PDB file of C-alpha atoms in Angstrom:
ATOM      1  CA  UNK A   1     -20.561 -66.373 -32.277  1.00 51.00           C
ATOM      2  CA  UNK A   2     -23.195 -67.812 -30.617  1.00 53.00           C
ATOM      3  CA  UNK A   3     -25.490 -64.364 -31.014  1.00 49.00           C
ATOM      4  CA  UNK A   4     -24.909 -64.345 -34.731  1.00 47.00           C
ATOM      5  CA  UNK A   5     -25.829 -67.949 -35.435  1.00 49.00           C
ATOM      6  CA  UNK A   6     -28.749 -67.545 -33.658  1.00 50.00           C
ATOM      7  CA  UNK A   7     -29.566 -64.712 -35.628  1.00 45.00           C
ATOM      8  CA  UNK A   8     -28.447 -66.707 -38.507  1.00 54.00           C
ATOM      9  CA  UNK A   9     -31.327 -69.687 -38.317  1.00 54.00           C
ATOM     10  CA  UNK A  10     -34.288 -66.570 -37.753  1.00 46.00           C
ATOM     11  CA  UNK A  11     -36.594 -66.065 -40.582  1.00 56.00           C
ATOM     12  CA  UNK A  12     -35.970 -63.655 -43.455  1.00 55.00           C
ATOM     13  CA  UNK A  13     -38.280 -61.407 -41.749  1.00 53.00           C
ATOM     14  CA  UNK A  14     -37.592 -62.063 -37.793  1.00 51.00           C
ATOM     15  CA  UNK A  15     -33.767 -61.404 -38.658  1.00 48.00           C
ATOM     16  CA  UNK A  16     -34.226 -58.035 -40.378  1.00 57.00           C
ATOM     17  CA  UNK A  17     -36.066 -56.711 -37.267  1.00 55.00           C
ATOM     18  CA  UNK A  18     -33.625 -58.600 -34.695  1.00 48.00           C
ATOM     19  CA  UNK A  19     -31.249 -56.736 -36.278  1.00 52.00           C
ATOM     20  CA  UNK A  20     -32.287 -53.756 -36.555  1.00 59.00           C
ATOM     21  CA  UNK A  21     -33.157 -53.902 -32.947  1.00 57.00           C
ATOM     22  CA  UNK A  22     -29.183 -54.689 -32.076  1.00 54.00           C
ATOM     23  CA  UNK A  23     -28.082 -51.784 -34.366  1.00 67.00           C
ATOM     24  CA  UNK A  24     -30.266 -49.218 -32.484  1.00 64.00           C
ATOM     25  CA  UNK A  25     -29.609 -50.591 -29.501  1.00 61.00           C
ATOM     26  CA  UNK A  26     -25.673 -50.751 -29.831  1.00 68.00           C
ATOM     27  CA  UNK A  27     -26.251 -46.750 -31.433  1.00 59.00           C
ATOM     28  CA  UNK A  28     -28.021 -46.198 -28.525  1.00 69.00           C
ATOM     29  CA  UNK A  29     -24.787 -47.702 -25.792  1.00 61.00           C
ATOM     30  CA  UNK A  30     -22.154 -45.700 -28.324  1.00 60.00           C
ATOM     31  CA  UNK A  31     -24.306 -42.285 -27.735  1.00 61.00           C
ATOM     32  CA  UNK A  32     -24.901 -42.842 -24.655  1.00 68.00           C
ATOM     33  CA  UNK A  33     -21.234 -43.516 -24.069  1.00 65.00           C
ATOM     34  CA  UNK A  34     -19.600 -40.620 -25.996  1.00 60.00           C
ATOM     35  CA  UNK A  35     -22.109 -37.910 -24.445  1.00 67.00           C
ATOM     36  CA  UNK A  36     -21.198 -39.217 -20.523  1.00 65.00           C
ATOM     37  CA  UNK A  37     -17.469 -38.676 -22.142  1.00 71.00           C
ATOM     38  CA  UNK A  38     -18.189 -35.399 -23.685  1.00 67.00           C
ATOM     39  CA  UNK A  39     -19.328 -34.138 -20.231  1.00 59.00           C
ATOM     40  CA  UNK A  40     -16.292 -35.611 -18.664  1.00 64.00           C
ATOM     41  CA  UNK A  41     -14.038 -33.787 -20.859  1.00 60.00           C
ATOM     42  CA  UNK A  42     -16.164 -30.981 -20.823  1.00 59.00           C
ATOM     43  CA  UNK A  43     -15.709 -30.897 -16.418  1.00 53.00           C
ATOM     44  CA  UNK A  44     -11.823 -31.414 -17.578  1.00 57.00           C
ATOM     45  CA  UNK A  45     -11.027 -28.592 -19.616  1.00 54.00           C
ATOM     46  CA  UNK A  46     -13.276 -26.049 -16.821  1.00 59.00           C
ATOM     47  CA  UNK A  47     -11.272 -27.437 -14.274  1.00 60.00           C
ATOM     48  CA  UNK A  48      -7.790 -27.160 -16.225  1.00 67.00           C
ATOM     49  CA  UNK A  49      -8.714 -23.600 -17.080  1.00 85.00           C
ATOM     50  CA  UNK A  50      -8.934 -22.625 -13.044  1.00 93.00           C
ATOM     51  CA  UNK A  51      -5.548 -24.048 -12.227  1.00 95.00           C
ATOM     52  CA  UNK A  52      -1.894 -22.091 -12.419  1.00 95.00           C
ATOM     53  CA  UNK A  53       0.193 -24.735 -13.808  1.00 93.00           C
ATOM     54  CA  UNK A  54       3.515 -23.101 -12.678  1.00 95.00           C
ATOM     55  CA  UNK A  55       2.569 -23.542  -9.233  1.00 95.00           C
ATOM     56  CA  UNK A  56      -0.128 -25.754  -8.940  1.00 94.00           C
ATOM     57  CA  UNK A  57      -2.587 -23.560  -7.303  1.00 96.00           C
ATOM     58  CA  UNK A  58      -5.765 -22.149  -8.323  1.00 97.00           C
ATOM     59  CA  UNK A  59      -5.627 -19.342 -10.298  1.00 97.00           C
ATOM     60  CA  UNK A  60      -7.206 -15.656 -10.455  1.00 96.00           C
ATOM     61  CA  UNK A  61     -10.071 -16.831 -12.478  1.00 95.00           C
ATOM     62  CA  UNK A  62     -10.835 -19.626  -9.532  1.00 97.00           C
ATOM     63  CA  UNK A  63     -10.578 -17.235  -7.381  1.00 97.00           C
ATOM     64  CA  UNK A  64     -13.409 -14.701  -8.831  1.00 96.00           C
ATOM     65  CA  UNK A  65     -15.717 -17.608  -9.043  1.00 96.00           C
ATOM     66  CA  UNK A  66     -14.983 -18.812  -5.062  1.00 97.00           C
ATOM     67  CA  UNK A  67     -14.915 -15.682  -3.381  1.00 97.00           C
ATOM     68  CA  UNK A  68     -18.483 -14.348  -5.223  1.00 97.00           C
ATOM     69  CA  UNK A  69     -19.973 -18.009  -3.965  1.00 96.00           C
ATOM     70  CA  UNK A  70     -18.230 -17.416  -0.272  1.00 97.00           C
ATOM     71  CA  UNK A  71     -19.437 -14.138  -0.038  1.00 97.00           C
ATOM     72  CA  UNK A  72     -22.864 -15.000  -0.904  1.00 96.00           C
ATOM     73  CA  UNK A  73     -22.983 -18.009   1.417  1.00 96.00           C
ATOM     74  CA  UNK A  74     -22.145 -15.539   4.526  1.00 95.00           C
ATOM     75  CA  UNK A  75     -24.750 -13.388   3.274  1.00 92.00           C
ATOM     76  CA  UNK A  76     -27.471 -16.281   3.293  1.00 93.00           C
ATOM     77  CA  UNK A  77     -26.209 -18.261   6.928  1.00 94.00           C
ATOM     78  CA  UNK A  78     -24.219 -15.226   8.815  1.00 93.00           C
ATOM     79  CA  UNK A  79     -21.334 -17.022   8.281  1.00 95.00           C
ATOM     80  CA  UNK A  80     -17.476 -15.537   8.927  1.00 96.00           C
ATOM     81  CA  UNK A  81     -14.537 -15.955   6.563  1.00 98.00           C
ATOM     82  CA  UNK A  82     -11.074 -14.194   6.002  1.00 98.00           C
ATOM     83  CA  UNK A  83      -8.661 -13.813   3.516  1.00 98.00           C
ATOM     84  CA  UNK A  84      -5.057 -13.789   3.525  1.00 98.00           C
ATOM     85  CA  UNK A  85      -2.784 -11.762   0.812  1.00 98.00           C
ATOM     86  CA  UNK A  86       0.936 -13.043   0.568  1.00 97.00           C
ATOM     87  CA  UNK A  87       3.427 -11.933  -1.690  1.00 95.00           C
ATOM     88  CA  UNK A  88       7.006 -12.812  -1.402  1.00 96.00           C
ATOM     89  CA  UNK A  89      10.060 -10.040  -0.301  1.00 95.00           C
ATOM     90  CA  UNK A  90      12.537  -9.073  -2.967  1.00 93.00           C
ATOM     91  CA  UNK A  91      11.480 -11.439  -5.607  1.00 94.00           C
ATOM     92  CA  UNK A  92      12.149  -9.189  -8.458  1.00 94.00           C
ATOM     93  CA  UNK A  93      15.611  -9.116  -6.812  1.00 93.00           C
ATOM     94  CA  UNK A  94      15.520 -13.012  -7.603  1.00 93.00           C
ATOM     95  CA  UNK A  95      14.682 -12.503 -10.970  1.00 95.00           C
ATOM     96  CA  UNK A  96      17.192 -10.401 -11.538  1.00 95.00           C
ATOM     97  CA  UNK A  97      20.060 -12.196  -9.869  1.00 94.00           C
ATOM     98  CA  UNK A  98      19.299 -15.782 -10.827  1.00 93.00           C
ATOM     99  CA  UNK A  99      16.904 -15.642 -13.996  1.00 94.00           C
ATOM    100  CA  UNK A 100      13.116 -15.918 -14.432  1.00 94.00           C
ATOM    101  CA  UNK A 101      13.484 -20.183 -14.057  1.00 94.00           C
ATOM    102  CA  UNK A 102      15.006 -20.151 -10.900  1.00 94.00           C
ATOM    103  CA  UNK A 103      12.269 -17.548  -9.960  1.00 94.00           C
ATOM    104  CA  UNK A 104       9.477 -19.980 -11.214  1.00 95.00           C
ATOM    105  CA  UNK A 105      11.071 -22.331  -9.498  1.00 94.00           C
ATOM    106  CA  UNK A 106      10.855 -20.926  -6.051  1.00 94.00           C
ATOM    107  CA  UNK A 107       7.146 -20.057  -6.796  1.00 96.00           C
ATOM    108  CA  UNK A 108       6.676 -23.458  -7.185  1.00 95.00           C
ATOM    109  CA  UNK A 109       8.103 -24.127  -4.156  1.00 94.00           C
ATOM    110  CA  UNK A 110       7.010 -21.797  -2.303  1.00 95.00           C
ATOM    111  CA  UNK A 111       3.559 -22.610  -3.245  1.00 95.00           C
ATOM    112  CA  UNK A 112       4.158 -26.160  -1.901  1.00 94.00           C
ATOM    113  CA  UNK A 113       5.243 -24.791   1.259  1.00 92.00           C
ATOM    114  CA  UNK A 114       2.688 -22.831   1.410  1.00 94.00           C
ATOM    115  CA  UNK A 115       0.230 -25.614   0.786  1.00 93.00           C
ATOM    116  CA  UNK A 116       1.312 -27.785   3.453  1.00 91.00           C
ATOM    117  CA  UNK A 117       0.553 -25.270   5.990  1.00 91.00           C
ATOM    118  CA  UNK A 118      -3.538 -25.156   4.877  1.00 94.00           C
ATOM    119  CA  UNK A 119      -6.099 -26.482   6.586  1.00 93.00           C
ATOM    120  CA  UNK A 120      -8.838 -28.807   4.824  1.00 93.00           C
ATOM    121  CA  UNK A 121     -11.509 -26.580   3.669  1.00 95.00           C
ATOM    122  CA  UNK A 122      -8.990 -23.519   3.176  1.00 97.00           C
ATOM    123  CA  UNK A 123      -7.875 -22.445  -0.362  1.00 98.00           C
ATOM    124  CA  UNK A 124      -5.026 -21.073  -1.755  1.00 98.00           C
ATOM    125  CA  UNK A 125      -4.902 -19.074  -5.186  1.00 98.00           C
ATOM    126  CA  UNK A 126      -1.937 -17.620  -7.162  1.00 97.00           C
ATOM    127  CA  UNK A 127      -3.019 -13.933  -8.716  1.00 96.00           C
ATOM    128  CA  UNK A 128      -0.010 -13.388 -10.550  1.00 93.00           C
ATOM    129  CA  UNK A 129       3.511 -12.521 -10.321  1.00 94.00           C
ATOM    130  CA  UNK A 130       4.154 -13.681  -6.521  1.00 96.00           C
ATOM    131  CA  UNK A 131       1.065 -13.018  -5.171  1.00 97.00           C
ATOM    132  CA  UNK A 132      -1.037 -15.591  -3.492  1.00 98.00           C
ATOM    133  CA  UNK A 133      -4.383 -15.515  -1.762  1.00 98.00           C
ATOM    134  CA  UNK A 134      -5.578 -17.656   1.104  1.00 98.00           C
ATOM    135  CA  UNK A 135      -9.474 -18.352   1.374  1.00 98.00           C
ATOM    136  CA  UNK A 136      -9.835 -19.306   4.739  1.00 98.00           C
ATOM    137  CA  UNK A 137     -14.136 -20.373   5.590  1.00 97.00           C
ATOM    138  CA  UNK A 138     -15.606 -20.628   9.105  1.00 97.00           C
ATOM    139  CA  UNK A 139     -12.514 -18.172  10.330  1.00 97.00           C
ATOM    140  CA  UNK A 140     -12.418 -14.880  11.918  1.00 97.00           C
ATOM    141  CA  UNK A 141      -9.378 -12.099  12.003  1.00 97.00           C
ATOM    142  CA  UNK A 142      -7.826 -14.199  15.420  1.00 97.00           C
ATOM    143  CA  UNK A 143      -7.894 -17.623  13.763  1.00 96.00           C
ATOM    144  CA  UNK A 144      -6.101 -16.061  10.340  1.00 97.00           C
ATOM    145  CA  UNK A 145      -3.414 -14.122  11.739  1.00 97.00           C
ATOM    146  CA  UNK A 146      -1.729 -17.335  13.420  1.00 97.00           C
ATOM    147  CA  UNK A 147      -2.537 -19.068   9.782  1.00 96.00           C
ATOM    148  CA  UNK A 148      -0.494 -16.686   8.402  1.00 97.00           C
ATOM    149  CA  UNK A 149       2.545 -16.486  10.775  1.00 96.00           C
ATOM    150  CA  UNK A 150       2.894 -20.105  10.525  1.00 95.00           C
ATOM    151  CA  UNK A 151       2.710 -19.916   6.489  1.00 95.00           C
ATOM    152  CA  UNK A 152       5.893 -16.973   6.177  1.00 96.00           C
ATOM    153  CA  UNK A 153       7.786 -19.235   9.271  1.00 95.00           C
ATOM    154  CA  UNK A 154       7.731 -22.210   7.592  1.00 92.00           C
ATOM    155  CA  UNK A 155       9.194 -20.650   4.545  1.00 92.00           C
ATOM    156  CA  UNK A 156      11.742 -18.686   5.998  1.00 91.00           C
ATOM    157  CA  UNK A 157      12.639 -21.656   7.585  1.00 88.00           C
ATOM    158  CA  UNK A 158      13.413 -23.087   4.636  1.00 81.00           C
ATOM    159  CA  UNK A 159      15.969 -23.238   1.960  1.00 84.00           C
ATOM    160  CA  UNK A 160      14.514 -22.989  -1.946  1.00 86.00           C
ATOM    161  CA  UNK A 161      16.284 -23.544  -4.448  1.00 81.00           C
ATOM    162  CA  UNK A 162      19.908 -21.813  -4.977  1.00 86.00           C
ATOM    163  CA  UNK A 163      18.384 -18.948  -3.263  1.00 88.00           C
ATOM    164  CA  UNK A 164      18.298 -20.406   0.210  1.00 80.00           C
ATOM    165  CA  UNK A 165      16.613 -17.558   1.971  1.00 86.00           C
ATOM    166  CA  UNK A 166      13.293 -16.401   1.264  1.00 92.00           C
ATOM    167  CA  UNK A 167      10.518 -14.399   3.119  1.00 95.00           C
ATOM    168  CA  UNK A 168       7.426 -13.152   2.454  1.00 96.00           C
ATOM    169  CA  UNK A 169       4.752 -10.755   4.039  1.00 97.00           C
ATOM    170  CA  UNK A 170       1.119 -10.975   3.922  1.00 98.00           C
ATOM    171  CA  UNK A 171      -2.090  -9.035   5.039  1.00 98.00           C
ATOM    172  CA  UNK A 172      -5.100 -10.323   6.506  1.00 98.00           C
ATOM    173  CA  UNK A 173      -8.660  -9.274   6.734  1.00 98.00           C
ATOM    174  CA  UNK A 174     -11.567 -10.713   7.904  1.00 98.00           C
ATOM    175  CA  UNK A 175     -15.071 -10.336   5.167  1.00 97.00           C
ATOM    176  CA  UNK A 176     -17.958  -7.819   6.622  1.00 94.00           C
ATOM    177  CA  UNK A 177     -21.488  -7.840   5.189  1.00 92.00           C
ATOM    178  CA  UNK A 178     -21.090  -4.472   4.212  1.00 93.00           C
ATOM    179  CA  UNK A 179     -18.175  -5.022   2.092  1.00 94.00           C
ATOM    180  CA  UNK A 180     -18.191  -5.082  -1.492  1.00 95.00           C
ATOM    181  CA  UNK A 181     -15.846  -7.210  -3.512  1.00 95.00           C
ATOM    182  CA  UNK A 182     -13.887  -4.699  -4.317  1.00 96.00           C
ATOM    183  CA  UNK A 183     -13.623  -2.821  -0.868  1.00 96.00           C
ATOM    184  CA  UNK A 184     -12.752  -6.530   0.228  1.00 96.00           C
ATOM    185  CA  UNK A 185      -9.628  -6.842  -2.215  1.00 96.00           C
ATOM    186  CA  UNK A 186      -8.615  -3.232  -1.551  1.00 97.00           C
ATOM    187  CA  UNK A 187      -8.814  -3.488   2.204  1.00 97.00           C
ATOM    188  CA  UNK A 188      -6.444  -7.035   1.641  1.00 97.00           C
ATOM    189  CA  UNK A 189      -4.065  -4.932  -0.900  1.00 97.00           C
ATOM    190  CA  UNK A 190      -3.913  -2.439   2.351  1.00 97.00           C
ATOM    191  CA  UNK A 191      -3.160  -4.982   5.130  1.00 97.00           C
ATOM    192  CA  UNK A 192      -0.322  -6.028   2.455  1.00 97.00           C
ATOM    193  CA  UNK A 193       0.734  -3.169   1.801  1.00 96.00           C
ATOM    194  CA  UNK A 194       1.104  -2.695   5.472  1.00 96.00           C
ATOM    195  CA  UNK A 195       3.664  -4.953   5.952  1.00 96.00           C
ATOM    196  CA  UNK A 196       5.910  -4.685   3.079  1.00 94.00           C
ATOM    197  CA  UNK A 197       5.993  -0.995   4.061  1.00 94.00           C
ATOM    198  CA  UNK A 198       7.247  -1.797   7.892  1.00 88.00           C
ATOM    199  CA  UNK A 199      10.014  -4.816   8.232  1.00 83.00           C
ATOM    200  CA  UNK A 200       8.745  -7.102   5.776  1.00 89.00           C
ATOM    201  CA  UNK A 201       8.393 -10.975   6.701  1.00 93.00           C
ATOM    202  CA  UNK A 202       5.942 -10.079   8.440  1.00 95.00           C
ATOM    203  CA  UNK A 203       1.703  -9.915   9.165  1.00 97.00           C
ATOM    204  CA  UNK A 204      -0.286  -7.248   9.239  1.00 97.00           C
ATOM    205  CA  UNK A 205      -3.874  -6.591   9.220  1.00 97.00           C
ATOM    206  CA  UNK A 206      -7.180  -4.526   9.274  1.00 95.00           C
ATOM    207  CA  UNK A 207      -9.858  -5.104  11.369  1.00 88.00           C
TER     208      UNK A 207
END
């Protein structure tokens, strides 16, 4: 109130320009204010789009983008890093016993359990189906093996769901500079492949 009778007592001419000053100033606090927010929800919806909502991971697409950024950052500063490939045993099994909610339900547990079991700067991504990856930085093939154990122990250890007892298997490799992306994912599909094809609930890998 007191602005506007201020503005009321100016001159005829003084109170045209005061007020066009306030309108392009207050035009200039509302742009201002909608393009910060237009970024913000911009940064939300990328974000939103790298996330698997069933499980709360980071999805495939997440994936593409860290891995290319990891493998050219141990390219530039000789750096080490290793990748673990889970899946879990028998889960089309659960599927078809139980139904497809309880099986989203013990991917989302799983992937909780999973989660817990991560260290600070590692990252976990769900492919699809019940396949996860581990992006483990600053770690070589003896530091991710133990990773791994621990991960299928703790939930085989546990009971999910109605189904009580689950296990998984996983492969691990460690990343060489000679290694493509694709030779990289191949060589985890092996190590995976590796152990579903022996006892299951179990770690293999290739060094």
């Amino acid at each position: 109130t007191a602005l506007f009778y201020k503005l009321s007592i100016l001159p005829e001419g003084y109170l045209s320009i005061a007020i066009t000053g306030l309108t392009y100033a207050t035009i200039t606090v509302l742009c201002y204010f909608f393009e910060a927010n237009r970024e913000n929800i911009q940064n939300k919806l990328i974000e939103n789009s790298m996330i698997d909502f069933l499980t709360g991971s980071w999805n495939r697409r997440c994936f593409d983008r860290d891995i290319r950024r990891e493998m050219e950052r141990s390219s530039r500063y000789t750096t080490m890093f290793s990748l673990i490939f889970l899946d879990l045993d028998h889960f089309k099994h659960i599927n078809d016993t139980y139904g497809h909610s309880v099986g989203d339900i013990v991917l989302h547990e799983v992937a909780q359990r999973f989660q817990k079991n991560l260290r600070e700067n590692d990252t976990m991504y769900r492919l699809g189906g019940d396949e996860f990856i581990v992006l483990l930085p600053n770690t070589n093939l003896e530091g991710a093996k133990p990773l791994a154990q621990r991960m299928l122990d703790f939930i085989s250890a546990s009971n999910i769901s109605i189904v009580h007892k689950i296990t998984g298997s996983a492969g691990v490799i460690q990343y060489k500079p000679e290694d493509s992306l694709e030779q990289l994912l191949l060589l985890a599909d092996q190590a995976l492949y590796k152990a579903k094809s022996k006892e299951k609930n179990r770690v293999e890998f290739i060094d």
